[in-house]
Short mmCIF file of C-alpha atoms in Angstrom, two decimals:
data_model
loop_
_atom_site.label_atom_id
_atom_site.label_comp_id
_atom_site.label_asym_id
_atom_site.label_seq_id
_atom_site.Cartn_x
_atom_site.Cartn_y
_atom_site.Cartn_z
CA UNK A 264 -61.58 -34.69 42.18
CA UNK A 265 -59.69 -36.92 44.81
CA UNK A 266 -59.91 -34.20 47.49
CA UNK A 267 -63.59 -34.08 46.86
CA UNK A 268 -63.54 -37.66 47.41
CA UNK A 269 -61.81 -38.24 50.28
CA UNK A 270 -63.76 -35.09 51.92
CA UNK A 271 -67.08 -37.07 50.65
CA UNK A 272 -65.75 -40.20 52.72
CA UNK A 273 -64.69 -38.43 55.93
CA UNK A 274 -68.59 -36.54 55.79
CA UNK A 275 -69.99 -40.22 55.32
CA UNK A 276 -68.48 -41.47 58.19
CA UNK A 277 -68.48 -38.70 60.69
CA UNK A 278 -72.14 -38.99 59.68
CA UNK A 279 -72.63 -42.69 60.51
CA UNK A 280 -72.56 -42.79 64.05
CA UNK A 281 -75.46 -40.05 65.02
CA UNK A 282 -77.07 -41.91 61.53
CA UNK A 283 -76.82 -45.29 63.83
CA UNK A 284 -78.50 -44.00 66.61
CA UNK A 285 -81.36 -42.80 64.70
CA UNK A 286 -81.70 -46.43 62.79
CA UNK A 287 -81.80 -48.23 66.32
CA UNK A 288 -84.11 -45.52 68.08
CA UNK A 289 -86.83 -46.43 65.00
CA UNK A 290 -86.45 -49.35 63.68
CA UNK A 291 -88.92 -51.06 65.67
CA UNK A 292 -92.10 -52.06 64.74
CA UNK A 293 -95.41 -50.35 64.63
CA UNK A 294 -97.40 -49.89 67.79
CA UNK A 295 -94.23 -50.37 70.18
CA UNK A 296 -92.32 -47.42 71.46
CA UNK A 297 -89.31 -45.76 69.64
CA UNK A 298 -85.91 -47.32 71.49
CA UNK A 299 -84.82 -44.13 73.53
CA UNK A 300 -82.31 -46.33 75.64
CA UNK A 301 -80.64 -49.48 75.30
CA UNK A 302 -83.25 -52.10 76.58
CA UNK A 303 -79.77 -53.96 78.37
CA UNK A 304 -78.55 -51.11 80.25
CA UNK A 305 -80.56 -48.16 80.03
CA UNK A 306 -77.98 -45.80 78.29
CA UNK A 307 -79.52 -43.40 75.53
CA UNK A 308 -79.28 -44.13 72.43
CA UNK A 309 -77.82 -41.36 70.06
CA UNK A 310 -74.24 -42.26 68.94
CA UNK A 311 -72.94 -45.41 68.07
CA UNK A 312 -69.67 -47.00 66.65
CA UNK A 313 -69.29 -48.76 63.77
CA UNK A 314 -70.00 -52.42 65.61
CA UNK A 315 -73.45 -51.45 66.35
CA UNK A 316 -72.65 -51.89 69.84
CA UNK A 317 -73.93 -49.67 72.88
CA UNK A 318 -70.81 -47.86 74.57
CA UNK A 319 -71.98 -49.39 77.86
CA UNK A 320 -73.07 -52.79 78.01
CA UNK A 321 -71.66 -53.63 74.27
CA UNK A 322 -75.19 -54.82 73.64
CA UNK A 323 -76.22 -55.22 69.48
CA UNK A 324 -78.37 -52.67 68.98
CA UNK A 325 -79.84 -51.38 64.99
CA UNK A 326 -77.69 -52.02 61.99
CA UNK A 327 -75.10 -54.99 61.41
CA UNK A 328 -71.20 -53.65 62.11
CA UNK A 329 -69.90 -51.70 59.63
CA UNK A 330 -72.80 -51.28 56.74
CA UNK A 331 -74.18 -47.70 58.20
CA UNK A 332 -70.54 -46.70 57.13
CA UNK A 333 -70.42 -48.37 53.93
CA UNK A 334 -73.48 -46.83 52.69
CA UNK A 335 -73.16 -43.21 54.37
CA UNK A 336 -69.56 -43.20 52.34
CA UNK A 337 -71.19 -44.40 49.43
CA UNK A 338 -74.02 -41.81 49.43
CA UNK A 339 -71.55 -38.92 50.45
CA UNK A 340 -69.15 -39.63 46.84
CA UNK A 341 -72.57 -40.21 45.12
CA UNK A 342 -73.97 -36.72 45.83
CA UNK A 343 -70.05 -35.09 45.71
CA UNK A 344 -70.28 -36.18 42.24
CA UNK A 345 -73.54 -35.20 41.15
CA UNK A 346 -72.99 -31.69 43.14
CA UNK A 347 -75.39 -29.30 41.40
CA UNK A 348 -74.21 -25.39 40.58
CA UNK A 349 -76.38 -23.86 43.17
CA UNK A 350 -75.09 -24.87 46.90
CA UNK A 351 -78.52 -24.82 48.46
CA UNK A 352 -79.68 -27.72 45.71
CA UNK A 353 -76.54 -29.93 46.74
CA UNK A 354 -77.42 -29.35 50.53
CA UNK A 355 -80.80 -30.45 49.55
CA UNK A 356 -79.53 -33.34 48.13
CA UNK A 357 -76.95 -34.06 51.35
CA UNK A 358 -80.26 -33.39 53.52
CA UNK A 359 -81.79 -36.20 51.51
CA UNK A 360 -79.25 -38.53 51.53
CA UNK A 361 -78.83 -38.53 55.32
CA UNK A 362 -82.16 -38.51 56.12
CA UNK A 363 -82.59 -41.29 53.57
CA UNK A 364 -79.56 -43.80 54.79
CA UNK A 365 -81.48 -44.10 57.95
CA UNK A 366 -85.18 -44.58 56.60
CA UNK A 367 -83.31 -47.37 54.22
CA UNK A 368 -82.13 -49.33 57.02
CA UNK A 369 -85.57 -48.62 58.88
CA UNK A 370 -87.84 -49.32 56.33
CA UNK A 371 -85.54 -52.21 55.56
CA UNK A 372 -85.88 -53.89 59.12
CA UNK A 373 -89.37 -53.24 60.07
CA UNK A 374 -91.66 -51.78 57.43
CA UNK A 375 -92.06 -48.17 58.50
CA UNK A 376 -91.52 -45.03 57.69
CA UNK A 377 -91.56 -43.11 60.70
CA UNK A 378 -93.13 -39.30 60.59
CA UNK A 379 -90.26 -38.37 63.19
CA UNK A 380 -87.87 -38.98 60.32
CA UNK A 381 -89.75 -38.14 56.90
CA UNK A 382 -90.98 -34.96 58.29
CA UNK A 383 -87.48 -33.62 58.61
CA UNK A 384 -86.44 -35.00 55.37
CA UNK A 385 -89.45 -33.26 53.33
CA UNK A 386 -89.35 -30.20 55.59
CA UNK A 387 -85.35 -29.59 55.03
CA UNK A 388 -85.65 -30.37 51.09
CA UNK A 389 -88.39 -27.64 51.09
CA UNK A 390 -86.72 -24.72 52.66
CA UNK A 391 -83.77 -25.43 50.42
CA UNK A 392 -85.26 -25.46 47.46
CA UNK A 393 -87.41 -22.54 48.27
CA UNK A 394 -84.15 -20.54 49.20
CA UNK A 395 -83.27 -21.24 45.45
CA UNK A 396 -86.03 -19.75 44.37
CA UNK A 397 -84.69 -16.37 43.59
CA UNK A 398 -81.49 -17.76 41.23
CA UNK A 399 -84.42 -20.76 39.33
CA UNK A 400 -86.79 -18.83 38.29
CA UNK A 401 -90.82 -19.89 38.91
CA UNK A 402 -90.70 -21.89 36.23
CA UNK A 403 -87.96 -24.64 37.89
CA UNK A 404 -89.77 -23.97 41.34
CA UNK A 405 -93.36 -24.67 39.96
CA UNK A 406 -91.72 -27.86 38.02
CA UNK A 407 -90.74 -29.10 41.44
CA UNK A 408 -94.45 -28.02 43.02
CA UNK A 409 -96.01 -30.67 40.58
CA UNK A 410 -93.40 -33.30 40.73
CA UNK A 411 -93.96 -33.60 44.30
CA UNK A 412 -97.44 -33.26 44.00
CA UNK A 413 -97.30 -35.88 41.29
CA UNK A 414 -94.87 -38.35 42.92
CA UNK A 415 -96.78 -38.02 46.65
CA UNK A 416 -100.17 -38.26 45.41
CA UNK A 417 -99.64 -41.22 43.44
CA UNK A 418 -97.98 -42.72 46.83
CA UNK A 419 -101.11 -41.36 48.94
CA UNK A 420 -103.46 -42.97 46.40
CA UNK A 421 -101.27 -46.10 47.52
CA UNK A 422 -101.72 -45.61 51.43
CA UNK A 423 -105.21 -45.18 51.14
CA UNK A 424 -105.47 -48.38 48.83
CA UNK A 425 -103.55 -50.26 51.63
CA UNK A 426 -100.63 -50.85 49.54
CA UNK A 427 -98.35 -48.64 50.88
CA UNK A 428 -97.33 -47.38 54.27
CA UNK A 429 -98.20 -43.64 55.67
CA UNK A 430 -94.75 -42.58 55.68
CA UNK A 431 -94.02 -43.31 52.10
CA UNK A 432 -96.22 -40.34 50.75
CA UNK A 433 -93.97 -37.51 52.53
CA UNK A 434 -91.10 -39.41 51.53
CA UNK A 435 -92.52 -39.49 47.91
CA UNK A 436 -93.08 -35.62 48.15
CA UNK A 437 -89.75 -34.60 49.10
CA UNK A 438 -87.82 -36.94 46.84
CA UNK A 439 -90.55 -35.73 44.06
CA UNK A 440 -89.64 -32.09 44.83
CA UNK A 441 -86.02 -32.86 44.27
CA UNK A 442 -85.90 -35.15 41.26
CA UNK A 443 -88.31 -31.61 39.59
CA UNK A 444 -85.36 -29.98 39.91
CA UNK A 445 -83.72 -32.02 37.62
CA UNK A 446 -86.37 -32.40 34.77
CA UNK A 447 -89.42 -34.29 34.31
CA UNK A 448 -87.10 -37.05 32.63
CA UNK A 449 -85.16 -37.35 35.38
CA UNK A 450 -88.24 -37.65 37.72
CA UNK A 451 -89.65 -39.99 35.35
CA UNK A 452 -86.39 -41.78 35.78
CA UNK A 453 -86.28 -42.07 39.09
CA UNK A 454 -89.59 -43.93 39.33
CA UNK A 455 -88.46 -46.05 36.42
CA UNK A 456 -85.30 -46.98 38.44
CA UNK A 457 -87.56 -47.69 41.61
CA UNK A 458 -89.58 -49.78 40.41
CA UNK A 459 -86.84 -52.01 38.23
CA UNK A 460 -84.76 -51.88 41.23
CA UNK A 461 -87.98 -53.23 43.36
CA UNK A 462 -88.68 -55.92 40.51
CA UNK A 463 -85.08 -57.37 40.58
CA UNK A 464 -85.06 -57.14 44.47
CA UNK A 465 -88.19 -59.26 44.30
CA UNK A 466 -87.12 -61.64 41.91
CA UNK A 467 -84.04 -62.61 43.19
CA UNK A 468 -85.64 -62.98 46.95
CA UNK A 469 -88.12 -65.76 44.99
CA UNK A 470 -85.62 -67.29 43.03
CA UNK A 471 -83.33 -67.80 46.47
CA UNK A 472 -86.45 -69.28 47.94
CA UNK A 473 -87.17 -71.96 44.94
CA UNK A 474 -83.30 -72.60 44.82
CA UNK A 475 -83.71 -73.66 48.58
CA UNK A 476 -87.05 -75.38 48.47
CA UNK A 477 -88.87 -73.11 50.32
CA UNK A 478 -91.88 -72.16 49.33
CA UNK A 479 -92.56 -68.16 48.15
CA UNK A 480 -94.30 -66.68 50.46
CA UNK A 481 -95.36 -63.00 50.68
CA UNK A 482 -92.49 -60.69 49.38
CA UNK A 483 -93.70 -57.72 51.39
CA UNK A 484 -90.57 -55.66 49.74
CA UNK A 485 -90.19 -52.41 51.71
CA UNK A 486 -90.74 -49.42 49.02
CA UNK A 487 -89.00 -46.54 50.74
CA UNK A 488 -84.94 -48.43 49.82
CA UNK A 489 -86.01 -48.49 46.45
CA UNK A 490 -87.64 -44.70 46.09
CA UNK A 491 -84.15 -43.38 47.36
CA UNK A 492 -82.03 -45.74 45.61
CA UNK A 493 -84.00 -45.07 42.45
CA UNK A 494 -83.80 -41.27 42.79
CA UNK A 495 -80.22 -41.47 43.37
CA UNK A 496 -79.24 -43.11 39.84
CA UNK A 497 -81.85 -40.80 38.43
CA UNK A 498 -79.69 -37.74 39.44
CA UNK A 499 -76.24 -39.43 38.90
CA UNK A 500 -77.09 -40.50 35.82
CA UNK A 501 -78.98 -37.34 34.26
#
């Protein structure tokens, strides 16, 4: 198990820098354009070190220094240990988790989902699951058809209700598709974990604002953290 480990850290961060890039090209807010270059220097944006810094005018640009690589490395041992039998499930799951450290940290920062991101994530999970068709059977792959279905129209019903963002409904679908591979109690889990997760987030946000006298204002809690986090402990702890 330790080699798996320490191969599950060096993935996490050899995966953090092109995973900072994508945080600072989208984590900006809706209606203004996606950071291609650093706004200081005009350098493009696509790998950066663990300080968050650009390589040529050291200007601060996406995620604090150092927390990209604390949460790709966690994510990488997560889904080492909860490595399913069939390969293409486990790259699903690594597809997921990469795709989902960086939609944390944006959704985190500004509120969004963006398409250019969940796209990708819901289109990768798709083919790989589809190329496990043959070894599941059409009874797993169908479970996984109405887990996403169930999971992203739920989340739609949500958008179109002005609750939720556009972007969370592909992300729901995707993460929906995934979790059906596990069981409908582990998709049933997953939500359940979301939205304690979400509660607790919540709660503790308006108990630090009564502890400093301030009053408790909108919570606005981004959904798309939770979703992933939730599905995660869903699948580690099936």
């Amino acid at each position: 198990m330790v080699p798996v480990v320490v191969a599950a850290v060096l993935v996490g961060l050899l995966a953090a820098p092109p995973l900072r890039g994508l945080i600072a090209r989208f984590a900006v807010p809706e209606g203004e354009p996606w950071c291609e270059d650093c706004p200081a220097c005009g350098r493009r944006v696509r790998l950066l070190p663990p300080t968050g810094r650009c390589r040529g005018c050291r200007e601060r640009l996406g995620a604090g220094p150092w927390t990209v690589e604390a949460v790709a490395v966690a994510v990488a041992v997560a889904v080492a240990y909860a490595a399913d039998r069939l390969v293409v499930v486990t790259l699903a799951m690594g597809w997921a988790a990469a795709l989902g450290v960086a939609l944390g940290f944006v959704d985190a920062r500004v509120r969004r989902l963006p398409y250019r991101l969940t796209l990708p994530l819901l289109g990768g999970v798709t083919a790989l699951l589809l190329a496990a068709v043959p070894t599941a059977g059409p009874g797993v792959t169908l479970r996984c058809l109405l887990v996403a279905l169930a999971v992203g129209g739920v989340l739609e019903l949500a958008v179109w209700l002005g609750a939720l963002g556009p972007g969370d409904s592909p992300l729901g679908l995707a993460l929906g598709g995934l979790l059906g591979w596990y069981g409908w109690s582990v998709a049933l889990g997953g939500l359940f974990a979301a939205m304690v997760l979400a509660g607790l987030w919540g709660t503790l946000r308006a108990a630090a604002a009564l502890v400093r006298r301030r009053p408790v204002r909108g919570l606005d809690l981004p959904v798309g953290p939770f979703l992933l986090l939730g599905a995660l402990t869903a699948v580690l702890a099936r």
